[in-house]
Amino acid sequence: MMASPSGGEDGVPRALLEHAVAWSATNGLGMVVNDDKGLFTSTHLPFSLLPYALPADSYEQTKVLAPLFNTLVDRISRDGPWLKEVLKDVLAGDDFTSELVRIHETIEAEGGPRQPVCLAINRSDYMLHVPEDGVTAPHLLQVELNTIASSFGCMSALTARLHRHLLSRFGDEPSSAGKAIRDHAASVGIDTTTTTAAGDGGLGELIPQNPTLTALPKALAEAHKCYGKPDAVVLFVVQPGETNAVDQRLLEMNLWDHHGVRVVRMSLAEIEASGVLGEDGTLTVDGGAVEIAVVYFRAGYAPNDYFGRAEWDARLKLERSTAIKSPSIGYHLAGTKKVQQVLAQEGQVERFLGASESAAVRRCFAGLYSVGPDGDAAATADAVAHPDRYVLKPQREGGGNNLYGPELKSKLDAGGATDDELRSFVLMQRIFPKTQPAVMVNRGKCVSGDSISELGVYGTYLGGGEGKELLNEYAGYLVRTKMEGTDEGGVATGYAVLSSPIVGGRGKAS
Amino acid sequence: MMASPSGGEDGVPRALLEHAVAWSATNGLGMVVNDDKGLFTSTHLPFSLLPYALPADSYEQTKVLAPLFNTLVDRISRDGPWLKEVLKDVLAGDDFTSELVRIHETIEAEGGPRQPVCLAINRSDYMLHVPEDGVTAPHLLQVELNTIASSFGCMSALTARLHRHLLSRFGDEPSSAGKAIRDHAASVGIDTTTTTAAGDGGLGELIPQNPTLTALPKALAEAHKCYGKPDAVVLFVVQPGETNAVDQRLLEMNLWDHHGVRVVRMSLAEIEASGVLGEDGTLTVDGGAVEIAVVYFRAGYAPNDYFGRAEWDARLKLERSTAIKSPSIGYHLAGTKKVQQVLAQEGQVERFLGASESAAVRRCFAGLYSVGPDGDAAATADAVAHPDRYVLKPQREGGGNNLYGPELKSKLDAGGATDDELRSFVLMQRIFPKTQPAVMVNRGKCVSGDSISELGVYGTYLGGGEGKELLNEYAGYLVRTKMEGTDEGGVATGYAVLSSPIVGGRGKAS
C-alpha cells in the first residue's frame, strides 16, 4: 500500500474498507457532520485501517505509570504553597492560568475546598522516541499530562474493537483483504505465522483489550457513590451548542446502563444562570429540583471556553460547591506545562513520590527547560542553534499553539532574556518517533503513507484527601496517528485518526 | 403533545429528543444518507420517540403463532402439486411469480432439490383490528406473511433497547422529559403508578426483550453448521451498489462475533458472473477459493431486482446448488399472496396442520377472496359497493402496489368477470386499527399526531425435509408506525418509523 497524494484507494481491498466503515456504523464509531443537511448527520470517526505496532515492554510500562501519575497529580494539587511558587512565573504572561490560580487562591482563602474528595480522569500522552545514537532502544517519552477534559477515551475502546474485529475476521483469510492485513503486520514487525496459531481470535488477540468503556464510567460512578445521594446527578460541563459529542454520550449511556447514574449536560453559562449554591455548599440546578453530585469537565480547559465573566463565575461556583469535581482546580493546575517542566528538575518529583516511583516516572521525562528571564540559558542557546531539536510550548491545552523551527528560533532570539511572556512558555526536547506505514480512513476514503503515532494512557483516581486513595487505576489507552510531516493533529478535522496498539512480542523487533 | 402540520417540536422536551438521537448514534440505529456528501454520511433511522401499546394477550399470541407459520411454510413448500394448482391462476397475470414457478418446476424436473435442508426467516405482519360492532375486543389480523428478505429485524432490536432505555432513564424523573413519558404512557392506557414500582428498570421493563439480534444470527449459524464445512461462508444476496445496509451489517457482525461465521456480499449479477456450480452441486465464488454454505436473500424478492436473464440464471444456479437457501424457491412461493388467500378457504390450512394448530392460525386470518374470472362473486360485489372496507393486492412484495378506494372499485368494475390479470390479485378485508398518539422522529425533528402501527413477528425454521424440524423458534418482533391517513409506509423514506410494543397488562384496557 503506497502513499498516494490524490487520496486514492492505494490498493486497499474494497471489501476490507467497506467492512471497516460498516463496522463503524453499526458500533457507534461516529462523529456529527455539522453541515447544511442538519445537525443529525454523521459519518465514521477518522480511523486507521490497521493498528500501530508498540513494543510489549512499552505497553506494560504505561500500565505501571498510570497510577503513579495519578498519585502525583493528587499530591501536587494538595500542596498549595508549592503550586503557588511554581506558577508565579507564568502569571504575567498567561491570563488564563492566572484566572485559574486566582480561583485556587480564593478557595484557599475561604478555608480550603468544602469537598475534599476529587476525581481525576488523567491521560498521559507519549511518543516512542528513537534515540539518534542508533544504539539505545526506542523508549516512551511523555509529551504531556492532561488532567482535564481528556477526550476520545470511549471512542478508543471502539477503535480497539474495530481492529480486533478486522484482524480476527480477515487475518487468516485467503482473500486480498487477508493478504493486506498480513502484509501490514509483517511491515511493522509482527510475525503472523506464529501469532495466528496463538488463539481463537488469531491476530486480533494482539490488540490489547481497552478498558476505557468500563473504567471511565466506573470512576464517575464511584465518585457519585462517594457523594452519597443516589438521586443526585453527574453534571457534564460541555461547550455551548456542542453537537459532536458521541464520545461523551457513550460515557453517559454506559454510566446509566451499568451504574444507574443520571447525567445532565450544561454549559458554563447555563450553570451560572441556573445553578444555585446552598448555604451548605449543595449545588442544584433546574429550580432546585436536581442536585449535582459530580461535575465532569469536558469544557473549560481553554481560554475560548470563557466568553466573559459568567463562565469564570460559574467555574468558581462549581469549585465552591460540595460537588466532587473532575478535575478540581488543583488537579487542573497540576496539569499545566509549567508544572511538568518544574517536575523534570532535580528533586521535584521526589518531593511527592518515593524513590523507586520517582525513578519510574522520570524514565519517561523528555528534556524540559524554562525560558525567558532567569530561564535555562544553556538550553535556550542550544535551541537557538538547533531549533529542530526542540518545541516551544505555551500554557495551552488543545494543540495548535506550539512553536517549531524558525518560529521557535525567532521567539527565543527576540526575547530570550527580557520577555516576561516567555516565562509562561516551556522549552521541550523534540521527540522523534520512528515512522510506520498506515492507511488513514476519512469519510470512506483511504490515504496510505508513513505515519507517526502518539499514545495516550488513561488513569482514574478518586482522592479522599490526606493521601487517601479511594480509587487508583489504569483506565485504558488512545492512539492517534497522523501522516509524517503533518504538524496539526485534530481527529475531528481528519488530520489525525484514531488507532490502537498491536503488541506483538513474538515478532521481529520493531 | 399535539399534532403539528409544520413538523415543529410540539412540546417534546429538547433533552428527551436529543438524548434519544444521541442514543441512536452511539448504538448503531442509523441509516446511510445517499447525498452529495458521499456514501458514508448517515443519520438515525426514523423512530418513534415512545412505544406502541399492545395488549398482553396479543403479544403472547404472536409468540405462539410464529412457529406454527414456520411449520406451515415448510409443509406447503414441499407439496409441489398443491403449490402448482394454487398458483396456476396467477401465471397469466404475473410474470414475476411465473418465473419463480418455472424455477420450482425445473428443479422438480431435475429430480428435486439437491439440498433438502431449507432455512426460513419468516415475518408475519399483523395489525390490531378494532371490530366495528364496538363489542368484540380488538384482536390481531394478519396482513401478510413474508418468507423472503424480511428486513429491519436487527434494527428493531435496537429500537426496543432505545425505548427500554428512555423509559427507564426518564420514566420516574421529575423533569419535563419524565412527565412527557408518563403522559404518553397514560394516554395509551398504561398505569404508570403501579408499573414503575414493578422492578429496577421501571417503565422500561414493559418493553419486551426483542431477541432478533441473537435469534436471526443463530438461525444462519445453525444452517451453516448443518452444511458441515466450517470454512464455507454465508452469502448475502444484496442489491447492486446497496449502501444502506446497516440492518444487514448488524446481522453480519453478530454472525462473526458470536458464531465465527464469515459473510460475503454479492448481487445476483455478481453471482452469475463468478459463481461456479461443481458437478456435485457445490457452489463456489472467487475463483473457487470460497465455498458457499448458506445463501441468504436480502434481494431478489421483487421484479426490479431482476434486470435481465443474468439475475434469473443466478437464481436458478443458487437453487440447483447444495448450499442451504434462505429461502428456498418453495419457501418463497409459500409466501405469495395467492397462497395466503387460498389458505383462508375451508380445509386448506387443515391440509397442513392439525386441528388445534389450524384453529390458532385461522384466528388471525382476515377475510381473503379471489377475484377475476371464477372469483368470489359475493365478495367482489360487496367490495364494489363498499370499496373502503377492502384492499386489492397484487402478487408483490415491498409495498406501494396495493389498490384502495376508488382505484380498487374501478379495477374490479372494469374487469371483475373477464380480466385474466385480476386472477393474480387478492381481495382482502381492510383492517381498521385503533389510532394511538405518537411522536415520529426523523433527522432529529419531531412530528406528533395520531398514528397506526403494524406488528411484524419473526420466526426462524430449519427444515430437514420429511417433516424434520431442526430449528423452529419465535425470533422477535418489529413495529412500524405511521401517521393516520398515510398510505405509504417506508421507514427509509421517513413515512413510517420503527417502534416497539409496550405491553402493559397492569394498566387500563387500551
PDB file of N, CA and C in Angstrom, chain B residues 64-109:
ATOM      1  N   VAL B  64     -46.880 -17.594  20.032  1.00  0.00           N
ATOM      2  CA  VAL B  64     -47.404 -18.931  19.756  1.00  0.00           C
ATOM      3  C   VAL B  64     -47.521 -19.148  18.245  1.00  0.00           C
ATOM      4  N   LEU B  65     -47.911 -18.087  17.539  1.00  0.00           N
ATOM      5  CA  LEU B  65     -48.170 -18.228  16.096  1.00  0.00           C
ATOM      6  C   LEU B  65     -46.891 -18.413  15.278  1.00  0.00           C
ATOM      7  N   ALA B  66     -45.798 -17.793  15.705  1.00  0.00           N
ATOM      8  CA  ALA B  66     -44.585 -17.804  14.876  1.00  0.00           C
ATOM      9  C   ALA B  66     -44.156 -19.216  14.475  1.00  0.00           C
ATOM     10  N   PRO B  67     -44.000 -20.156  15.422  1.00  0.00           N
ATOM     11  CA  PRO B  67     -43.584 -21.497  14.999  1.00  0.00           C
ATOM     12  C   PRO B  67     -44.640 -22.224  14.169  1.00  0.00           C
ATOM     13  N   LEU B  68     -45.918 -21.901  14.372  1.00  0.00           N
ATOM     14  CA  LEU B  68     -46.960 -22.552  13.564  1.00  0.00           C
ATOM     15  C   LEU B  68     -46.842 -22.124  12.100  1.00  0.00           C
ATOM     16  N   PHE B  69     -46.627 -20.826  11.872  1.00  0.00           N
ATOM     17  CA  PHE B  69     -46.456 -20.361  10.483  1.00  0.00           C
ATOM     18  C   PHE B  69     -45.181 -20.943   9.868  1.00  0.00           C
ATOM     19  N   ASN B  70     -44.130 -21.097  10.700  1.00  0.00           N
ATOM     20  CA  ASN B  70     -42.898 -21.717  10.190  1.00  0.00           C
ATOM     21  C   ASN B  70     -43.179 -23.112   9.642  1.00  0.00           C
ATOM     22  N   THR B  71     -43.862 -23.918  10.453  1.00  0.00           N
ATOM     23  CA  THR B  71     -44.180 -25.290  10.041  1.00  0.00           C
ATOM     24  C   THR B  71     -45.049 -25.279   8.793  1.00  0.00           C
ATOM     25  N   LEU B  72     -46.025 -24.380   8.793  1.00  0.00           N
ATOM     26  CA  LEU B  72     -46.945 -24.284   7.650  1.00  0.00           C
ATOM     27  C   LEU B  72     -46.180 -23.998   6.361  1.00  0.00           C
ATOM     28  N   VAL B  73     -45.263 -23.048   6.416  1.00  0.00           N
ATOM     29  CA  VAL B  73     -44.487 -22.690   5.230  1.00  0.00           C
ATOM     30  C   VAL B  73     -43.667 -23.880   4.739  1.00  0.00           C
ATOM     31  N   ASP B  74     -43.035 -24.574   5.675  1.00  0.00           N
ATOM     32  CA  ASP B  74     -42.206 -25.721   5.281  1.00  0.00           C
ATOM     33  C   ASP B  74     -43.061 -26.794   4.597  1.00  0.00           C
ATOM     34  N   ARG B  75     -44.217 -27.086   5.162  1.00  0.00           N
ATOM     35  CA  ARG B  75     -45.052 -28.166   4.610  1.00  0.00           C
ATOM     36  C   ARG B  75     -45.629 -27.773   3.243  1.00  0.00           C
ATOM     37  N   ILE B  76     -46.045 -26.511   3.128  1.00  0.00           N
ATOM     38  CA  ILE B  76     -46.551 -26.042   1.821  1.00  0.00           C
ATOM     39  C   ILE B  76     -45.439 -26.168   0.774  1.00  0.00           C
ATOM     40  N   SER B  77     -44.226 -25.756   1.154  1.00  0.00           N
ATOM     41  CA  SER B  77     -43.131 -25.697   0.179  1.00  0.00           C
ATOM     42  C   SER B  77     -42.791 -27.077  -0.364  1.00  0.00           C
ATOM     43  N   ARG B  78     -43.104 -28.108   0.410  1.00  0.00           N
ATOM     44  CA  ARG B  78     -42.731 -29.457  -0.010  1.00  0.00           C
ATOM     45  C   ARG B  78     -43.897 -30.189  -0.667  1.00  0.00           C
ATOM     46  N   ASP B  79     -44.995 -29.468  -0.898  1.00  0.00           N
ATOM     47  CA  ASP B  79     -46.160 -30.060  -1.576  1.00  0.00           C
ATOM     48  C   ASP B  79     -46.269 -29.446  -2.972  1.00  0.00           C
ATOM     49  N   GLY B  80     -45.408 -29.904  -3.864  1.00  0.00           N
ATOM     50  CA  GLY B  80     -45.339 -29.373  -5.223  1.00  0.00           C
ATOM     51  C   GLY B  80     -46.669 -29.335  -5.954  1.00  0.00           C
ATOM     52  N   PRO B  81     -47.400 -30.443  -5.977  1.00  0.00           N
ATOM     53  CA  PRO B  81     -48.678 -30.448  -6.721  1.00  0.00           C
ATOM     54  C   PRO B  81     -49.658 -29.389  -6.210  1.00  0.00           C
ATOM     55  N   TRP B  82     -49.734 -29.252  -4.908  1.00  0.00           N
ATOM     56  CA  TRP B  82     -50.667 -28.267  -4.339  1.00  0.00           C
ATOM     57  C   TRP B  82     -50.252 -26.842  -4.749  1.00  0.00           C
ATOM     58  N   LEU B  83     -48.955 -26.543  -4.620  1.00  0.00           N
ATOM     59  CA  LEU B  83     -48.454 -25.212  -4.996  1.00  0.00           C
ATOM     60  C   LEU B  83     -48.763 -24.920  -6.457  1.00  0.00           C
ATOM     61  N   LYS B  84     -48.532 -25.916  -7.305  1.00  0.00           N
ATOM     62  CA  LYS B  84     -48.752 -25.755  -8.754  1.00  0.00           C
ATOM     63  C   LYS B  84     -50.224 -25.448  -9.045  1.00  0.00           C
ATOM     64  N   GLU B  85     -51.081 -26.171  -8.366  1.00  0.00           N
ATOM     65  CA  GLU B  85     -52.525 -25.989  -8.565  1.00  0.00           C
ATOM     66  C   GLU B  85     -52.965 -24.587  -8.097  1.00  0.00           C
ATOM     67  N   VAL B  86     -52.458 -24.197  -6.921  1.00  0.00           N
ATOM     68  CA  VAL B  86     -52.852 -22.909  -6.341  1.00  0.00           C
ATOM     69  C   VAL B  86     -52.361 -21.742  -7.204  1.00  0.00           C
ATOM     70  N   LEU B  87     -51.144 -21.876  -7.711  1.00  0.00           N
ATOM     71  CA  LEU B  87     -50.523 -20.736  -8.393  1.00  0.00           C
ATOM     72  C   LEU B  87     -50.851 -20.665  -9.875  1.00  0.00           C
ATOM     73  N   LYS B  88     -51.513 -21.701 -10.409  1.00  0.00           N
ATOM     74  CA  LYS B  88     -51.781 -21.691 -11.858  1.00  0.00           C
ATOM     75  C   LYS B  88     -52.612 -20.479 -12.266  1.00  0.00           C
ATOM     76  N   ASP B  89     -53.458 -20.017 -11.371  1.00  0.00           N
ATOM     77  CA  ASP B  89     -54.323 -18.871 -11.683  1.00  0.00           C
ATOM     78  C   ASP B  89     -53.567 -17.562 -11.869  1.00  0.00           C
ATOM     79  N   VAL B  90     -52.389 -17.444 -11.243  1.00  0.00           N
ATOM     80  CA  VAL B  90     -51.708 -16.140 -11.303  1.00  0.00           C
ATOM     81  C   VAL B  90     -50.706 -16.070 -12.445  1.00  0.00           C
ATOM     82  N   LEU B  91     -50.438 -17.199 -13.102  1.00  0.00           N
ATOM     83  CA  LEU B  91     -49.371 -17.217 -14.121  1.00  0.00           C
ATOM     84  C   LEU B  91     -49.636 -16.241 -15.252  1.00  0.00           C
ATOM     85  N   ALA B  92     -50.871 -16.155 -15.682  1.00  0.00           N
ATOM     86  CA  ALA B  92     -51.182 -15.280 -16.821  1.00  0.00           C
ATOM     87  C   ALA B  92     -50.995 -13.808 -16.470  1.00  0.00           C
ATOM     88  N   GLY B  93     -51.319 -13.469 -15.227  1.00  0.00           N
ATOM     89  CA  GLY B  93     -51.306 -12.046 -14.892  1.00  0.00           C
ATOM     90  C   GLY B  93     -50.048 -11.573 -14.195  1.00  0.00           C
ATOM     91  N   ASP B  94     -49.108 -12.486 -13.935  1.00  0.00           N
ATOM     92  CA  ASP B  94     -47.960 -12.080 -13.129  1.00  0.00           C
ATOM     93  C   ASP B  94     -46.672 -12.759 -13.604  1.00  0.00           C
ATOM     94  N   ASP B  95     -45.884 -12.023 -14.380  1.00  0.00           N
ATOM     95  CA  ASP B  95     -44.657 -12.585 -14.951  1.00  0.00           C
ATOM     96  C   ASP B  95     -43.656 -12.998 -13.879  1.00  0.00           C
ATOM     97  N   PHE B  96     -43.588 -12.213 -12.824  1.00  0.00           N
ATOM     98  CA  PHE B  96     -42.582 -12.459 -11.793  1.00  0.00           C
ATOM     99  C   PHE B  96     -42.821 -13.804 -11.092  1.00  0.00           C
ATOM    100  N   THR B  97     -44.070 -13.987 -10.623  1.00  0.00           N
ATOM    101  CA  THR B  97     -44.389 -15.252  -9.966  1.00  0.00           C
ATOM    102  C   THR B  97     -44.224 -16.414 -10.945  1.00  0.00           C
ATOM    103  N   SER B  98     -44.547 -16.162 -12.235  1.00  0.00           N
ATOM    104  CA  SER B  98     -44.394 -17.207 -13.249  1.00  0.00           C
ATOM    105  C   SER B  98     -42.945 -17.677 -13.343  1.00  0.00           C
ATOM    106  N   GLU B  99     -42.006 -16.728 -13.285  1.00  0.00           N
ATOM    107  CA  GLU B  99     -40.577 -17.100 -13.346  1.00  0.00           C
ATOM    108  C   GLU B  99     -40.192 -17.947 -12.136  1.00  0.00           C
ATOM    109  N   LEU B 100     -40.703 -17.554 -10.972  1.00  0.00           N
ATOM    110  CA  LEU B 100     -40.401 -18.330  -9.755  1.00  0.00           C
ATOM    111  C   LEU B 100     -40.950 -19.749  -9.881  1.00  0.00           C
ATOM    112  N   VAL B 101     -42.165 -19.841 -10.388  1.00  0.00           N
ATOM    113  CA  VAL B 101     -42.789 -21.160 -10.574  1.00  0.00           C
ATOM    114  C   VAL B 101     -41.975 -21.988 -11.555  1.00  0.00           C
ATOM    115  N   ARG B 102     -41.469 -21.335 -12.627  1.00  0.00           N
ATOM    116  CA  ARG B 102     -40.661 -22.061 -13.623  1.00  0.00           C
ATOM    117  C   ARG B 102     -39.396 -22.649 -12.978  1.00  0.00           C
ATOM    118  N   ILE B 103     -38.763 -21.881 -12.108  1.00  0.00           N
ATOM    119  CA  ILE B 103     -37.569 -22.401 -11.416  1.00  0.00           C
ATOM    120  C   ILE B 103     -37.949 -23.595 -10.538  1.00  0.00           C
ATOM    121  N   HIS B 104     -39.055 -23.452  -9.835  1.00  0.00           N
ATOM    122  CA  HIS B 104     -39.548 -24.537  -8.994  1.00  0.00           C
ATOM    123  C   HIS B 104     -39.762 -25.796  -9.822  1.00  0.00           C
ATOM    124  N   GLU B 105     -40.373 -25.645 -10.994  1.00  0.00           N
ATOM    125  CA  GLU B 105     -40.664 -26.801 -11.866  1.00  0.00           C
ATOM    126  C   GLU B 105     -39.383 -27.387 -12.451  1.00  0.00           C
ATOM    127  N   THR B 106     -38.430 -26.528 -12.787  1.00  0.00           N
ATOM    128  CA  THR B 106     -37.155 -27.017 -13.325  1.00  0.00           C
ATOM    129  C   THR B 106     -36.451 -27.904 -12.309  1.00  0.00           C
ATOM    130  N   ILE B 107     -36.437 -27.440 -11.065  1.00  0.00           N
ATOM    131  CA  ILE B 107     -35.797 -28.233 -10.003  1.00  0.00           C
ATOM    132  C   ILE B 107     -36.526 -29.563  -9.810  1.00  0.00           C
ATOM    133  N   GLU B 108     -37.858 -29.488  -9.820  1.00  0.00           N
ATOM    134  CA  GLU B 108     -38.645 -30.714  -9.667  1.00  0.00           C
ATOM    135  C   GLU B 108     -38.323 -31.692 -10.788  1.00  0.00           C
ATOM    136  N   ALA B 109     -38.237 -31.137 -12.021  1.00  0.00           N
ATOM    137  CA  ALA B 109     -37.982 -31.974 -13.200  1.00  0.00           C
ATOM    138  C   ALA B 109     -36.591 -32.605 -13.143  1.00  0.00           C
TER     139      ALA B 109
END
